[in-house]
Short mmCIF file of C-alpha atoms (C1' of nucleotides) in Angstrom, two decimals:
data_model
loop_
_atom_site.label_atom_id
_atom_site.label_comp_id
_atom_site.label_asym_id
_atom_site.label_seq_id
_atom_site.Cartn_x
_atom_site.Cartn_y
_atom_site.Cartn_z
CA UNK A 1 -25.83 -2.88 16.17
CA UNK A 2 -25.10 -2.94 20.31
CA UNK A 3 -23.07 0.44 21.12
CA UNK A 4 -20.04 -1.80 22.14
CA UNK A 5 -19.86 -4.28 19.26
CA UNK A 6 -19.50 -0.70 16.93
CA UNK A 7 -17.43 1.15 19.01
CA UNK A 8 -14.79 -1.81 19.07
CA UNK A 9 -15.45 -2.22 14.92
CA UNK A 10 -15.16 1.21 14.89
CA UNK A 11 -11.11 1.13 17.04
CA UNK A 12 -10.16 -1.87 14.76
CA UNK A 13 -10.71 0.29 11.88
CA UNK A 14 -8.84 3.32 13.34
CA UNK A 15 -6.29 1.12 14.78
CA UNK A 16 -5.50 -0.23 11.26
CA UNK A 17 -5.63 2.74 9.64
CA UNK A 18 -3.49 4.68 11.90
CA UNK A 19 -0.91 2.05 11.26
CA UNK A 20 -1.23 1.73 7.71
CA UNK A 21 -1.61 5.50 6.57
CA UNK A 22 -0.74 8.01 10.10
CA UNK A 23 -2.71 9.10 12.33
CA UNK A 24 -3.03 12.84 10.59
CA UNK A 25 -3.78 11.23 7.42
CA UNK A 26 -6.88 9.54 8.62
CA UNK A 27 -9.98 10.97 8.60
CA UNK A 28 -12.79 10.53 10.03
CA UNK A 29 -14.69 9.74 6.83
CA UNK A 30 -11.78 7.43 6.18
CA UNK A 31 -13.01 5.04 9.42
CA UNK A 32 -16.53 5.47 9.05
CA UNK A 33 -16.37 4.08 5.42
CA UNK A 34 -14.32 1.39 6.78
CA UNK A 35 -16.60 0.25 9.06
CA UNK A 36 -19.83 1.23 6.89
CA UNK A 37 -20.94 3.87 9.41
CA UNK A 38 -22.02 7.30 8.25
CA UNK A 39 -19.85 10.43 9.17
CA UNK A 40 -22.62 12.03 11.49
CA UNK A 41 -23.09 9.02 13.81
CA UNK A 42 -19.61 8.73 14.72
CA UNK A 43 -19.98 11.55 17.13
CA UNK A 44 -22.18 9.28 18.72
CA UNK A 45 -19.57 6.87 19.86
CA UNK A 46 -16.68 9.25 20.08
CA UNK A 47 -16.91 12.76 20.77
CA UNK A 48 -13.32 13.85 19.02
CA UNK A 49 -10.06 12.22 17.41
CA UNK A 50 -8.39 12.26 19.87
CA UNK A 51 -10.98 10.34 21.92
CA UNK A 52 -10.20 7.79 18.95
CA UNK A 53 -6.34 7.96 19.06
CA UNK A 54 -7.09 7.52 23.42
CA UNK A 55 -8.98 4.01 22.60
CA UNK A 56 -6.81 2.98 19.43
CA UNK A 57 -3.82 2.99 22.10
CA UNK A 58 -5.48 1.54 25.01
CA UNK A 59 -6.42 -1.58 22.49
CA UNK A 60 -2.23 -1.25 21.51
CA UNK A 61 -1.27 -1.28 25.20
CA UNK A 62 -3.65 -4.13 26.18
CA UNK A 63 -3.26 -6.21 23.30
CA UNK A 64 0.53 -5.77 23.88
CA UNK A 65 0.08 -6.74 26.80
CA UNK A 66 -1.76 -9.97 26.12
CA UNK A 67 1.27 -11.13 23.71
CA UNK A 68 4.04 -10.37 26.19
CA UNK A 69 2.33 -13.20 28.91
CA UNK A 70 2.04 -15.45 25.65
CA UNK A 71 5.50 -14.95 24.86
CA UNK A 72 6.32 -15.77 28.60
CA UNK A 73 4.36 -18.71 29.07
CA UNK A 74 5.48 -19.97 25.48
CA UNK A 75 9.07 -19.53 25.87
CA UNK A 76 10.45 -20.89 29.33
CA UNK A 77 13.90 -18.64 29.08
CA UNK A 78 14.56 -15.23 29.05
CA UNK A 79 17.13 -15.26 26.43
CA UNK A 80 14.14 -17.52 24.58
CA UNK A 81 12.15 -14.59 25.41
CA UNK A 82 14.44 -11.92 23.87
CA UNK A 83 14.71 -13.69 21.15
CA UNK A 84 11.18 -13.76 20.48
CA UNK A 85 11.07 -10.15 20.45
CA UNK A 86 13.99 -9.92 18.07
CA UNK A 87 12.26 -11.95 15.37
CA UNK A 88 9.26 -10.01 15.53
CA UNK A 89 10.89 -8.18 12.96
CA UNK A 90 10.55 -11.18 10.64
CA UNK A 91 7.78 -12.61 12.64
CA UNK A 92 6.02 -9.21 11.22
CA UNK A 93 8.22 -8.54 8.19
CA UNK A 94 5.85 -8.03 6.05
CA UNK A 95 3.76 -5.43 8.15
CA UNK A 96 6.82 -3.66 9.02
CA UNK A 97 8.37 -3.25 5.43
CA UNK A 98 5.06 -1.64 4.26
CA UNK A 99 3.85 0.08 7.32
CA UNK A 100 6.96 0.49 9.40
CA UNK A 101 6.84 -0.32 13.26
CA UNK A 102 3.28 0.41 14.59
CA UNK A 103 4.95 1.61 17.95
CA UNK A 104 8.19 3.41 16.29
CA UNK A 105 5.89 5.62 13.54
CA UNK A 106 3.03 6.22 15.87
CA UNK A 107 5.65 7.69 18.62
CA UNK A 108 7.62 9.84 15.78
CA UNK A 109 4.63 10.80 14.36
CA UNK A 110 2.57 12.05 17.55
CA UNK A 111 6.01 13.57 19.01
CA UNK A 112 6.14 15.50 15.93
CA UNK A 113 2.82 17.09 16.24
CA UNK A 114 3.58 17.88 19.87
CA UNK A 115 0.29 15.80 20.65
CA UNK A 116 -1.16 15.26 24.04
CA UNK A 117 -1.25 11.95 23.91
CA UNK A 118 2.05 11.11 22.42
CA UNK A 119 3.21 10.05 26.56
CA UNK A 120 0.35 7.88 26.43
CA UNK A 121 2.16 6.39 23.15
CA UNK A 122 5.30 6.20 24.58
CA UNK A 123 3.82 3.92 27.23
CA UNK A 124 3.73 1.18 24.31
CA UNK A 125 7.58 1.82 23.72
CA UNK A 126 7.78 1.37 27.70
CA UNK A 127 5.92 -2.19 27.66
CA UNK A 128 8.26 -3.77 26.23
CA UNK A 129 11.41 -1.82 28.02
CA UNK A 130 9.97 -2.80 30.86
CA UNK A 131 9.57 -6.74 29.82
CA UNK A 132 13.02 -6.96 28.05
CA UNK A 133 14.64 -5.47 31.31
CA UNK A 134 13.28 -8.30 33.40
CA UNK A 135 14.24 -11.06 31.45
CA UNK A 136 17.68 -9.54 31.50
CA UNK A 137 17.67 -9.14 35.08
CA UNK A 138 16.94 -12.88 35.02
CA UNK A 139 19.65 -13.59 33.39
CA UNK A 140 22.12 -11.84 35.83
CA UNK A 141 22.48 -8.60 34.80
CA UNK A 142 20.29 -6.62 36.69
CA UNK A 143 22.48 -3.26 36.87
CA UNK A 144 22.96 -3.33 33.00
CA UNK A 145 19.49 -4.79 32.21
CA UNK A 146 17.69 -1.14 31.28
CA UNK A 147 20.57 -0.23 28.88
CA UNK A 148 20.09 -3.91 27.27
CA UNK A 149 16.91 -3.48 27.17
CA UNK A 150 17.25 0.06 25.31
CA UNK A 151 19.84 -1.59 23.32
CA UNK A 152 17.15 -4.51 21.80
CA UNK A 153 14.62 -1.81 21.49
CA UNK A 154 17.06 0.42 19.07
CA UNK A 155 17.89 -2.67 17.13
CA UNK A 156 14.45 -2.82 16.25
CA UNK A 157 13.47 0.45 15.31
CA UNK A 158 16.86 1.08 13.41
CA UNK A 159 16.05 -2.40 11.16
CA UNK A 160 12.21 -1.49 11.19
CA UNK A 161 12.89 2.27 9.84
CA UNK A 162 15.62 0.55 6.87
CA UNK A 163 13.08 -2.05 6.27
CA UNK A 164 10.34 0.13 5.59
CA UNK A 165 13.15 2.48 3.55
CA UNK A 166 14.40 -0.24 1.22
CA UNK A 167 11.94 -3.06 1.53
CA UNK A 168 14.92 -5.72 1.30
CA UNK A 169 13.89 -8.97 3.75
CA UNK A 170 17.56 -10.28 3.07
CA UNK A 171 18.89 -7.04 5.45
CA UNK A 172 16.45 -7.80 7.65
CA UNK A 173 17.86 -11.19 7.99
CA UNK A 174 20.96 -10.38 8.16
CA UNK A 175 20.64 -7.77 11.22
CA UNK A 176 18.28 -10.71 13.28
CA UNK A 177 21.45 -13.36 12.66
CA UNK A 178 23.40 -10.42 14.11
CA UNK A 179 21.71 -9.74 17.24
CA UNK A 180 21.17 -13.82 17.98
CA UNK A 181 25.29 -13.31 18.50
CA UNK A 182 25.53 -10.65 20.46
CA UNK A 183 22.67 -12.14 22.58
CA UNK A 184 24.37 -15.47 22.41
CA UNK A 185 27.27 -13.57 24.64
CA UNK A 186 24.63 -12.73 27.22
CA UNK A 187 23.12 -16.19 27.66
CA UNK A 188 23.50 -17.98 30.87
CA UNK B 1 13.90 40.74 -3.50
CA UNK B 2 15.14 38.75 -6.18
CA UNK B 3 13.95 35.80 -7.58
CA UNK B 4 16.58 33.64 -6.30
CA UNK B 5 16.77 34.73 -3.00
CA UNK B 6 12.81 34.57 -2.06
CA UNK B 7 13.20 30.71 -3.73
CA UNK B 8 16.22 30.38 -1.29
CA UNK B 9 14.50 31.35 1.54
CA UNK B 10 11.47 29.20 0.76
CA UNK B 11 13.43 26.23 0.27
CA UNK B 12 15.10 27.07 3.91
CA UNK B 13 11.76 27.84 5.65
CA UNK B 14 9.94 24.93 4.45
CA UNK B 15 12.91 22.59 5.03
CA UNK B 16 13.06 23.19 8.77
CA UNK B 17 9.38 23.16 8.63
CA UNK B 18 9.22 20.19 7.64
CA UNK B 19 11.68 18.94 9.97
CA UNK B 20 10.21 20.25 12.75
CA UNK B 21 6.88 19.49 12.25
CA UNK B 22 6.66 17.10 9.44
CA UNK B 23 5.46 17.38 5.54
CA UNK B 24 1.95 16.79 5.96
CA UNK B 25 1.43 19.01 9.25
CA UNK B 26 2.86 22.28 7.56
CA UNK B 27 0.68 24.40 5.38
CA UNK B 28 1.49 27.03 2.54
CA UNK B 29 0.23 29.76 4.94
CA UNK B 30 3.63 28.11 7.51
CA UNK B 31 5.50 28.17 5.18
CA UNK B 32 4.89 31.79 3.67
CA UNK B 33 4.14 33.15 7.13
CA UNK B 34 7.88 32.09 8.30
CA UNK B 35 9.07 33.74 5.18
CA UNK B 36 7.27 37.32 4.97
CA UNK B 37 5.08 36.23 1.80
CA UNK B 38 1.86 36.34 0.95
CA UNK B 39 -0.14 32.59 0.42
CA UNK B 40 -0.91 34.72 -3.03
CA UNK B 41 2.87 35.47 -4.12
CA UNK B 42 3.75 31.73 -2.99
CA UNK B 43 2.91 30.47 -6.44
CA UNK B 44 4.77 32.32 -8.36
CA UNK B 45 8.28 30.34 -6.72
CA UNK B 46 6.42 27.24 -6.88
CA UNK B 47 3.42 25.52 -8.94
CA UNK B 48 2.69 22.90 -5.97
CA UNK B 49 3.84 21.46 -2.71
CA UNK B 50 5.60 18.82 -4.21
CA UNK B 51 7.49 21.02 -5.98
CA UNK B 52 8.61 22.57 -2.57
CA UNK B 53 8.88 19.42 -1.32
CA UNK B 54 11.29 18.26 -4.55
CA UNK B 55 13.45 21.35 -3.70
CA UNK B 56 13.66 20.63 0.00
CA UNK B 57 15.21 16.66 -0.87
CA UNK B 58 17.55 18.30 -3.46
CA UNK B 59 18.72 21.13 -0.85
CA UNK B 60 19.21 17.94 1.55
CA UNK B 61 20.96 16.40 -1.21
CA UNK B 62 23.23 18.95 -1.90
CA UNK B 63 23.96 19.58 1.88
CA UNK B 64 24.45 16.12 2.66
CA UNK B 65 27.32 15.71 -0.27
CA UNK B 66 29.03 18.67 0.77
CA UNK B 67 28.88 17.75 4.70
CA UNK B 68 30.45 13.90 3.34
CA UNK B 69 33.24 15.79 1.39
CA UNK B 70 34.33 17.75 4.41
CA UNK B 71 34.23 14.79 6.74
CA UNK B 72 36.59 13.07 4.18
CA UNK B 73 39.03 16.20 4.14
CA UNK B 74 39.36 16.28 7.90
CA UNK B 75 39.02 12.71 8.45
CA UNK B 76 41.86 10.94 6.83
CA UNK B 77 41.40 7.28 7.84
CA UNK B 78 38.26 5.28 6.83
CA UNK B 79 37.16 4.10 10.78
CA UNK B 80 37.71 7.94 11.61
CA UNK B 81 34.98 8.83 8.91
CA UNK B 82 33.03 6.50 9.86
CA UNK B 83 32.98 7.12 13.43
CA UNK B 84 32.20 10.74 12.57
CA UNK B 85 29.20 9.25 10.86
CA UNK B 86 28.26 7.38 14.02
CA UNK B 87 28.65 10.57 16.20
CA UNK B 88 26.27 12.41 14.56
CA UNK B 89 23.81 11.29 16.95
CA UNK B 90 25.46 13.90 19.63
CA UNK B 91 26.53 16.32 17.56
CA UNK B 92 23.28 16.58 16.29
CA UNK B 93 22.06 15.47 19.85
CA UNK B 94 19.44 18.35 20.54
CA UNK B 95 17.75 18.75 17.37
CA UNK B 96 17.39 14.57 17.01
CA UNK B 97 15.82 14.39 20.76
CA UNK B 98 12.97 17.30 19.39
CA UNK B 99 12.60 16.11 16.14
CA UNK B 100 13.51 12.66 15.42
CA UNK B 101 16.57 12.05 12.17
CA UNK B 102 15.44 14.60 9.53
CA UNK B 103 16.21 11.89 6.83
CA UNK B 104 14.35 8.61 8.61
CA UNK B 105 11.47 10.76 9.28
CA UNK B 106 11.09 12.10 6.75
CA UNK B 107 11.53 8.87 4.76
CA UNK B 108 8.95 7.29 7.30
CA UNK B 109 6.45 10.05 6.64
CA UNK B 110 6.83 9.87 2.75
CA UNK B 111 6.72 5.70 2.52
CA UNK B 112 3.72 5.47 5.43
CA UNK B 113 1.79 8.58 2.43
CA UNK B 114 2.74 6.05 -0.83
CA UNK B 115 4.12 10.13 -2.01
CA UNK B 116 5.81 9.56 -5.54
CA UNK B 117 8.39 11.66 -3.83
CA UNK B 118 9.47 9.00 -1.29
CA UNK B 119 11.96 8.07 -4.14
CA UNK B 120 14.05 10.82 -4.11
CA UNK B 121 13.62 10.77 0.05
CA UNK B 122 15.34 7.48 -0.17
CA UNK B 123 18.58 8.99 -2.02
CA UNK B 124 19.22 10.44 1.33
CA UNK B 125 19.84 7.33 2.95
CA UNK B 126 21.51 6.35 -0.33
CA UNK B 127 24.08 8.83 -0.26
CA UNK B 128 25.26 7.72 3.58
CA UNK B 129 24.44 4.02 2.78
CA UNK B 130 27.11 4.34 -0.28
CA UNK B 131 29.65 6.53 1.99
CA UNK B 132 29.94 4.15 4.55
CA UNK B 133 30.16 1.26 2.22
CA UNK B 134 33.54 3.09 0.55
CA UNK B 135 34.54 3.04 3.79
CA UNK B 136 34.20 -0.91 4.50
CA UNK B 137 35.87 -1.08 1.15
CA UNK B 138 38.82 0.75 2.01
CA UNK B 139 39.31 -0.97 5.14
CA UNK B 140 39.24 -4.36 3.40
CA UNK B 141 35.68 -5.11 4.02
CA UNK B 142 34.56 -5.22 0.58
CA UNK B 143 32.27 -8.16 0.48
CA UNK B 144 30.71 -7.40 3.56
CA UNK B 145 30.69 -3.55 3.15
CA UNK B 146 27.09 -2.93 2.09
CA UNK B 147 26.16 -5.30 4.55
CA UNK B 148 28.31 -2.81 7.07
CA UNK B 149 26.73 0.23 6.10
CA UNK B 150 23.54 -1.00 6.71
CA UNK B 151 24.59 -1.96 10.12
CA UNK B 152 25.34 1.32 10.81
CA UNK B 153 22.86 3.42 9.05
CA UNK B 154 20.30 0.95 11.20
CA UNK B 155 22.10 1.94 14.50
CA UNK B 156 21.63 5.72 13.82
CA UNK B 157 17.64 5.33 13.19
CA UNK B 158 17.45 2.91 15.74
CA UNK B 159 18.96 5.47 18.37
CA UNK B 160 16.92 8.14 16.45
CA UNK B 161 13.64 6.73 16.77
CA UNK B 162 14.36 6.07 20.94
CA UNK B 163 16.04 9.70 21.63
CA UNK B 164 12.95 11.31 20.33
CA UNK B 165 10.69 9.12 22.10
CA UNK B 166 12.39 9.23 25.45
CA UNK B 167 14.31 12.13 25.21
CA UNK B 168 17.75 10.44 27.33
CA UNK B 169 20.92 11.61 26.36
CA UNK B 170 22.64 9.17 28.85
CA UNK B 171 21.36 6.21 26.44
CA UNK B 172 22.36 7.66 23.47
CA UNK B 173 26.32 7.88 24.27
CA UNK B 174 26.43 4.46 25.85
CA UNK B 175 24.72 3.57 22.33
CA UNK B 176 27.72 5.09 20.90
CA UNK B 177 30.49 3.65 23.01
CA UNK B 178 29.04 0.40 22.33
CA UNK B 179 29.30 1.24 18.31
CA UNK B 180 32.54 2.70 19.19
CA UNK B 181 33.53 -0.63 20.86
CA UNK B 182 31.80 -2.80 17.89
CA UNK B 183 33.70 -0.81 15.15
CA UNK B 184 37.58 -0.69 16.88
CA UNK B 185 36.80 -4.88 15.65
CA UNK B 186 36.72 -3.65 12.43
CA UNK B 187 39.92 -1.14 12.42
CA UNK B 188 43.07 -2.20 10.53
"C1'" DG C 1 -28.42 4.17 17.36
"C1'" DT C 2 -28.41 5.71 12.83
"C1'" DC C 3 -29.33 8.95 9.44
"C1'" DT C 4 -29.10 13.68 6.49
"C1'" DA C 5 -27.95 18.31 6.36
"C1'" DT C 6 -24.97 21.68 7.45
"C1'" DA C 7 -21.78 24.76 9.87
"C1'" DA C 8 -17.13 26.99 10.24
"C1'" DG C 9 -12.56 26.71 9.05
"C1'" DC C 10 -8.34 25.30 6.75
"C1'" DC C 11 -6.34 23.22 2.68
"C1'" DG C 12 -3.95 23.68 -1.97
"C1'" DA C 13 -4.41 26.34 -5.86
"C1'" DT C 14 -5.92 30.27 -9.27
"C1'" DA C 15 -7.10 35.01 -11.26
"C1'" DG C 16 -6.10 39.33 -11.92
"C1'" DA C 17 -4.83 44.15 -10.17
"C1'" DC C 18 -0.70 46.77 -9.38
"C1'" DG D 1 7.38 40.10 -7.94
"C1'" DT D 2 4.00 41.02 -4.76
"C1'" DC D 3 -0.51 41.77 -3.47
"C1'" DT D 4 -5.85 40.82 -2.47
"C1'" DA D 5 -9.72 38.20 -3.38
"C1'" DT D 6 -11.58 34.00 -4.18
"C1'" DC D 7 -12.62 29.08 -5.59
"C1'" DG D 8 -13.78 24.28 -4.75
"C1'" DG D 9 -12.82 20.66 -1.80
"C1'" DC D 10 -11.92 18.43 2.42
"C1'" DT D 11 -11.66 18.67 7.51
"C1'" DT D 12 -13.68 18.21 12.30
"C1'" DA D 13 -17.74 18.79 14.49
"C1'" DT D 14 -22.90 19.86 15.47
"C1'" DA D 15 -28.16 19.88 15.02
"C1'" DG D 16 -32.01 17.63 14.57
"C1'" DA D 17 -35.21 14.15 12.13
"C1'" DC D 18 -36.32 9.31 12.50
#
DNA sequence: GTCTATAAGCCGATAGAC
DNA sequence: GTCTATCGGCTTATAGAC
């Protein structure tokens, strides 16, 4: 196998399994089973975990990225916008009730630990601050727009953390019909 | 030392242990070296670390029950209890920006490890989630008070989850006035 | 690029002396 | 009740054959 096709089977894996079972939980073993790679020839393509966690996160940020110019060119308003990023609790529901937020547990988790990397986490968090304060700035409220955008960001850690707590889609719903009102009061 | 008293202090060492640095992160040898015990001596408190971990949730239990009592005797109107609720987020400002909510993380932790414990973990949330509903109740909210409660439980983790990431107290009391603002709607 | 073998250390947990 | 000594297993990481 080419040294790039593995080493990008070999993020997937991690990426996943960070998500689905915490970064400290994962071991090494863990990703080379997944991707059918013996435990010695890892070193081959990644020196340490944390060289693993770098990559997994770079892949976040980029693929993050990727979906926040779909989401522009797919919805034409920013309040369309916004509201794209408050469904992605139900968009991702199912993810989220299991797993929790991929961005919300990575943070708390690597915060926790006091690891290195955890600012290069909090760049995901940061992604989309920075997107949900420009749509708000497009919609006129440019001096306000970073506490909106903090304010859209809580909403969906507070339902993601519940979600994953209780598993109940109805609350869920309930909390998205919630925030299209209040974001109803801030459309143009 | 007595019995009791070594268990005490076991149950208090690993508690903020865990808080601080999470479940899975802290070892025996934390635990017992915060105390003054040998790894040796630790088993004769406790057969496991789920059974420290058991003791830890009840220990939250009980504190939790006794800190909703209190806020009932000094708060005599239900918005007043409730907005003592909702303050917690700066009264418990420092400790939240370091280490996240001690019961969503832990919660988090415990759902993202499938650990049979993550039952009990829940009860925590329980115990506020049927608090605040009483509350709704009593203010006349009855068939929307679960509903409520959730609301509000989801605005504390959602706050949570940001102050630890980004460490900004400014955020976290304009998150409150707006809750402040949101709940004087709901006041008799 | 991939493998096996293995190091060095920490983990939860146990046995048995005192 | 507290200690030391120790077990078996898992962890990250390395060495070296192919």
């Amino acid at each position: 196998m080419s040294g790039a096709a593995t080493r990008e089977q070999i993020v997937d894996a991690a990426d996943r399994l960070f998500y689905h079972r915490g970064y400290e939980h994962t071991s090494f073993a863990d990703i080379a089973a997944a991707v059918g790679l013996s435990r010695g020839n890892f070193y081959y393509h990644f020196k340490s975990k944390d060289a693993i966690l770098d990559a997994v996160i770079e892949a976040r940020l980029a693929g993050t990225r990727h979906m926040l110019e779909q989401w522009e060119s797919q919805q034409p308003t920013p309040d369309g916008r916004i509201l794209q990023f408050v469904e992605i609790v139900l968009t991702n529901g199912t993810d989220i009730q299991q797993y929790g937020c991929p961005v919300g547990t990575l943070n708390t988790e690597l915060a926790k630990l006091g690891h290195t990397l955890h600012g290069q986490a909090r760049g995901l968090f940061t992604l989309f601050r920075d997107w949900l304060r420009e749509q708000f700035t497009l919609l006129g409220y440019g001096e306000q727009a970073d506490d909106l955008a903090m304010h859209v960001l809580a909403f969906s850690q507070g339902v993601a953390v519940l979600s994953h707590t209780f598993r109940d889609e109805e609350f869920v719903r309930r909390e998205v019909d919630r925030m299209r009102d209040w974001l109803s009061t801030y459309r143009k």
